[in-house]
Amino acid sequence: MNGTTDRVAIVTGGSRGIGRAAAERLAADGLAVVIAYVGNQAEADAAVAGIQDAGGRALAVRADVADEAAVAALFDAAERHFGGVDVVVNAAGVMVLAPVADIDLVALDRMHRTNVRGTFVVGQQAARRVRGGGAIINVSTSVTRLSTPGYAAYAASKAAVEALSLVLARELRGRDVTVNAVAPGPTATALFLEGKSAELVEQIAAQNPMGRIGTPGDVAEVISALAGPARWINGQTLFVNGGQA
């Protein structure tokens, strides 16, 4: 047991994509980081090794975010190894795309188990355990506002993430714990790029005023601010998309 009183972050989905970029950025900011993963231990171990090689502190813990016992054990591990929990970034997510008329309802249930139930399970432990001065940051999507055809089920699951985030901010009145959601636009992650041709990605990039799609680092920069200095932002959804309408 470390027993340190330094700040500690849990990042779900922290082995890849936005979650990994957030974990790396928070570690660079000086936080000890617990990376929660569910499937690929090799990726999680690589993320931990990268943080440690850069001089940071990190630990990988396997946890299905929709399993309340596993999530409780995840928070236990953070407290046991690093002394507590100050920041929770809930970046774990599943994306299933199909028109409403055609979507596989089994796939819909699987996605909602991670995106909706998982956010509630992680949020419940975070609400109980995050220390004063801390932050809870949930990852949503700009598709809740863009209303792109084919994204109805995914957008609906992330709209639930936003609703939970804003209500939880109010439920934690007096605790000095902020709760916000970040809503990335198209971002160069495996989750977004899967099944898209280079030409389609270029078309999407051309629609953005910045002339490109986002990077995980773009989103991690905002997460870093919400986790640390941006204490007067609370109960908000921040659209992190380069101005894409």
Coordinates of C-alpha atoms in Angstrom, one line a residue:
M1 CA 0.0 0.0 0.0
N2 CA 1.4 3.4 -1.0
G3 CA -0.7 5.4 1.5
T4 CA 0.0 8.7 -0.4
T5 CA -2.4 11.6 -0.1
D6 CA -1.6 12.7 -3.7
R7 CA -4.4 13.0 -6.2
V8 CA -5.6 9.8 -7.8
A9 CA -7.7 9.2 -10.9
I10 CA -9.7 6.2 -12.1
V11 CA -10.2 6.1 -15.9
T12 CA -12.6 3.5 -17.3
G13 CA -11.9 2.5 -20.8
G14 CA -8.4 3.7 -20.1
S15 CA -6.5 1.2 -22.3
R16 CA -7.3 2.9 -25.6
G17 CA -8.7 5.9 -27.4
I18 CA -9.9 8.9 -25.5
G19 CA -9.6 7.0 -22.2
R20 CA -6.0 6.2 -22.8
A21 CA -5.2 9.8 -23.8
A22 CA -7.0 11.0 -20.7
A23 CA -5.0 8.6 -18.5
E24 CA -1.7 9.6 -20.0
R25 CA -2.6 13.3 -19.6
L26 CA -3.7 13.0 -16.0
A27 CA -0.5 11.1 -15.2
A28 CA 1.5 13.8 -16.8
D29 CA -0.4 16.3 -14.6
G30 CA 0.9 14.4 -11.6
L31 CA -2.0 12.2 -10.7
A32 CA -1.7 8.5 -10.0
V33 CA -3.9 6.7 -12.5
V34 CA -5.9 3.4 -12.2
I35 CA -6.8 2.2 -15.7
A36 CA -9.9 0.1 -15.8
Y37 CA -10.2 -2.3 -18.8
V38 CA -12.5 -5.1 -19.6
G39 CA -11.1 -7.0 -22.6
N40 CA -7.5 -6.5 -23.7
Q41 CA -5.0 -6.8 -20.9
A42 CA -2.1 -6.4 -23.3
E43 CA -3.3 -2.9 -24.2
A44 CA -4.0 -2.0 -20.6
D45 CA -0.5 -3.2 -19.6
A46 CA 1.0 -1.2 -22.4
A47 CA -0.8 1.9 -21.2
V48 CA 0.5 1.4 -17.7
A49 CA 4.0 0.8 -18.9
G50 CA 3.9 4.0 -21.0
I51 CA 2.9 6.1 -18.0
Q52 CA 5.5 4.5 -15.8
D53 CA 8.2 4.9 -18.4
A54 CA 7.4 8.6 -18.5
G55 CA 7.8 8.8 -14.7
G56 CA 4.2 8.5 -13.7
R57 CA 2.3 6.1 -11.4
A58 CA -0.3 3.7 -12.9
L59 CA -2.1 0.5 -12.3
A60 CA -4.4 -1.6 -14.5
V61 CA -7.5 -3.3 -13.0
R62 CA -9.9 -5.4 -15.0
A63 CA -13.5 -4.3 -14.4
D64 CA -16.8 -4.5 -16.3
V65 CA -18.3 -1.1 -15.7
A66 CA -21.8 -2.6 -15.6
D67 CA -20.9 -5.0 -12.8
E68 CA -21.4 -3.3 -9.4
A69 CA -19.1 -5.8 -7.6
A70 CA -16.3 -5.3 -10.1
V71 CA -16.6 -1.5 -10.0
A72 CA -16.6 -1.5 -6.2
A73 CA -13.4 -3.7 -6.3
L74 CA -11.9 -1.2 -8.8
F75 CA -12.4 1.7 -6.3
D76 CA -11.1 -0.5 -3.5
A77 CA -7.9 -1.1 -5.6
A78 CA -7.4 2.6 -6.1
E79 CA -7.8 3.3 -2.4
R80 CA -5.6 0.4 -1.4
H81 CA -2.7 1.2 -3.8
F82 CA -2.8 5.0 -3.9
G83 CA -4.8 6.1 -0.9
G84 CA -8.1 7.4 -2.3
V85 CA -10.0 8.6 -5.4
D86 CA -10.1 12.2 -6.5
V87 CA -11.0 12.1 -10.2
V88 CA -13.2 9.6 -12.1
V89 CA -13.2 9.7 -15.9
N90 CA -15.8 7.3 -17.3
A91 CA -14.7 6.8 -20.9
A92 CA -15.8 3.2 -21.3
G93 CA -18.3 2.9 -24.2
V94 CA -19.8 0.8 -26.9
M95 CA -21.1 2.1 -30.2
V96 CA -23.6 0.2 -32.4
L97 CA -24.8 2.0 -35.5
A98 CA -27.9 1.2 -37.5
P99 CA -31.1 2.9 -38.5
V100 CA -33.9 2.6 -35.9
A101 CA -35.9 0.4 -38.3
D102 CA -33.0 -2.1 -38.6
I103 CA -31.1 -2.1 -35.3
D104 CA -30.5 -5.5 -33.6
L105 CA -32.1 -5.2 -30.2
V106 CA -29.7 -7.6 -28.6
A107 CA -26.9 -5.3 -29.7
L108 CA -28.9 -2.3 -28.4
D109 CA -29.2 -3.9 -25.0
R110 CA -25.4 -4.7 -25.0
M111 CA -24.6 -1.1 -25.8
H112 CA -27.0 0.3 -23.2
R113 CA -25.6 -2.1 -20.6
T114 CA -22.2 -0.5 -20.9
N115 CA -23.1 3.1 -21.8
V116 CA -26.1 3.6 -19.5
R117 CA -26.0 1.1 -16.7
G118 CA -22.2 1.3 -16.7
T119 CA -22.3 5.1 -16.2
F120 CA -24.7 4.7 -13.3
V121 CA -22.7 1.9 -11.6
V122 CA -19.4 3.9 -11.9
G123 CA -21.3 7.1 -10.9
Q124 CA -22.7 5.5 -7.8
Q125 CA -19.3 4.5 -6.5
A126 CA -17.8 7.9 -7.5
A127 CA -20.6 9.7 -5.7
R128 CA -19.8 7.7 -2.5
R129 CA -16.0 7.8 -2.7
V130 CA -14.6 10.8 -4.5
R131 CA -12.9 13.1 -2.1
G132 CA -13.6 16.8 -1.7
G133 CA -12.0 18.9 -4.4
G134 CA -12.5 16.1 -6.9
A135 CA -14.2 15.7 -10.2
I136 CA -16.4 13.2 -12.0
I137 CA -16.2 13.4 -15.8
N138 CA -18.3 11.3 -18.1
V139 CA -17.7 11.0 -21.9
S140 CA -20.8 11.6 -24.1
T141 CA -20.8 12.5 -27.8
S142 CA -21.6 15.4 -30.0
V143 CA -24.0 13.2 -31.9
T144 CA -26.6 14.0 -29.3
R145 CA -26.8 17.4 -31.0
L146 CA -25.7 16.5 -34.5
S147 CA -28.6 14.0 -34.9
T148 CA -26.7 12.0 -37.6
P149 CA -28.9 9.2 -39.2
G150 CA -27.8 5.8 -38.0
Y151 CA -26.7 7.0 -34.6
A152 CA -30.1 7.1 -32.8
A153 CA -29.4 4.2 -30.4
Y154 CA -25.9 5.4 -29.6
A155 CA -27.0 9.0 -29.2
A156 CA -29.9 7.9 -26.9
S157 CA -27.4 6.1 -24.7
K158 CA -25.2 9.1 -24.4
A159 CA -28.1 11.4 -23.8
A160 CA -28.7 9.3 -20.7
V161 CA -25.0 9.9 -19.7
E162 CA -25.5 13.6 -20.0
A163 CA -28.7 13.6 -18.0
L164 CA -27.1 11.5 -15.2
S165 CA -24.1 13.8 -15.1
L166 CA -26.1 17.0 -14.7
V167 CA -28.4 15.6 -12.0
L168 CA -25.5 14.1 -10.1
A169 CA -23.8 17.5 -10.0
R170 CA -26.8 18.8 -8.1
E171 CA -27.1 15.7 -5.8
L172 CA -23.5 16.3 -4.7
R173 CA -24.2 19.8 -3.4
G174 CA -21.9 20.7 -0.5
R175 CA -19.3 18.0 -1.3
D176 CA -17.0 20.2 -3.4
V177 CA -17.1 17.6 -6.2
T178 CA -17.8 18.7 -9.8
V179 CA -19.6 16.5 -12.3
N180 CA -19.5 17.3 -16.0
A181 CA -19.8 15.5 -19.3
V182 CA -17.6 16.0 -22.3
A183 CA -19.1 15.4 -25.8
P184 CA -16.5 14.8 -28.4
G185 CA -17.2 15.2 -32.1
P186 CA -15.6 12.9 -34.7
T187 CA -12.3 11.8 -33.1
A188 CA -9.5 9.6 -34.4
T189 CA -10.1 6.5 -32.2
A190 CA -10.6 2.9 -33.2
L191 CA -14.2 3.2 -32.1
F192 CA -14.9 6.0 -34.6
L193 CA -12.7 4.9 -37.5
E194 CA -13.8 1.3 -37.6
G195 CA -15.6 0.6 -40.9
K196 CA -15.0 4.0 -42.3
S197 CA -13.1 4.5 -45.5
A198 CA -10.3 7.1 -45.8
E199 CA -12.5 9.1 -48.2
L200 CA -15.4 9.2 -45.7
V201 CA -13.1 10.3 -42.9
E202 CA -11.8 13.1 -45.2
Q203 CA -15.4 14.2 -46.0
I204 CA -16.2 14.3 -42.2
A205 CA -13.1 16.3 -41.6
A206 CA -14.0 18.8 -44.3
Q207 CA -17.3 19.6 -42.5
N208 CA -15.4 20.9 -39.5
P209 CA -14.4 24.6 -39.3
M210 CA -11.0 23.4 -38.2
G211 CA -10.6 21.3 -41.3
R212 CA -9.8 18.0 -39.4
I213 CA -11.3 15.5 -37.1
G214 CA -10.3 15.6 -33.4
T215 CA -7.6 13.6 -31.7
P216 CA -7.9 11.9 -28.4
G217 CA -5.4 14.5 -27.0
D218 CA -7.8 17.3 -27.9
V219 CA -10.4 15.7 -25.6
A220 CA -7.9 14.8 -22.9
E221 CA -6.9 18.5 -22.7
V222 CA -10.5 19.4 -21.7
I223 CA -10.7 16.5 -19.3
S224 CA -7.4 17.6 -17.7
A225 CA -8.9 21.1 -17.1
L226 CA -12.1 19.7 -15.6
A227 CA -10.1 17.4 -13.4
G228 CA -8.0 20.2 -12.0
P229 CA -8.2 23.9 -12.4
A230 CA -11.6 24.4 -14.0
R231 CA -13.5 24.2 -10.7
W232 CA -16.2 26.7 -11.6
I233 CA -17.5 24.4 -14.4
N234 CA -20.0 22.1 -12.9
G235 CA -23.2 20.4 -14.1
Q236 CA -22.4 21.1 -17.8
T237 CA -22.0 19.2 -21.0
L238 CA -19.0 20.6 -22.9
F239 CA -19.0 19.9 -26.7
V240 CA -15.4 19.2 -27.7
N241 CA -15.6 19.1 -31.5
G242 CA -13.8 22.0 -33.1
G243 CA -17.0 23.9 -33.8
Q244 CA -18.8 21.2 -35.7
A245 CA -22.5 22.2 -35.8

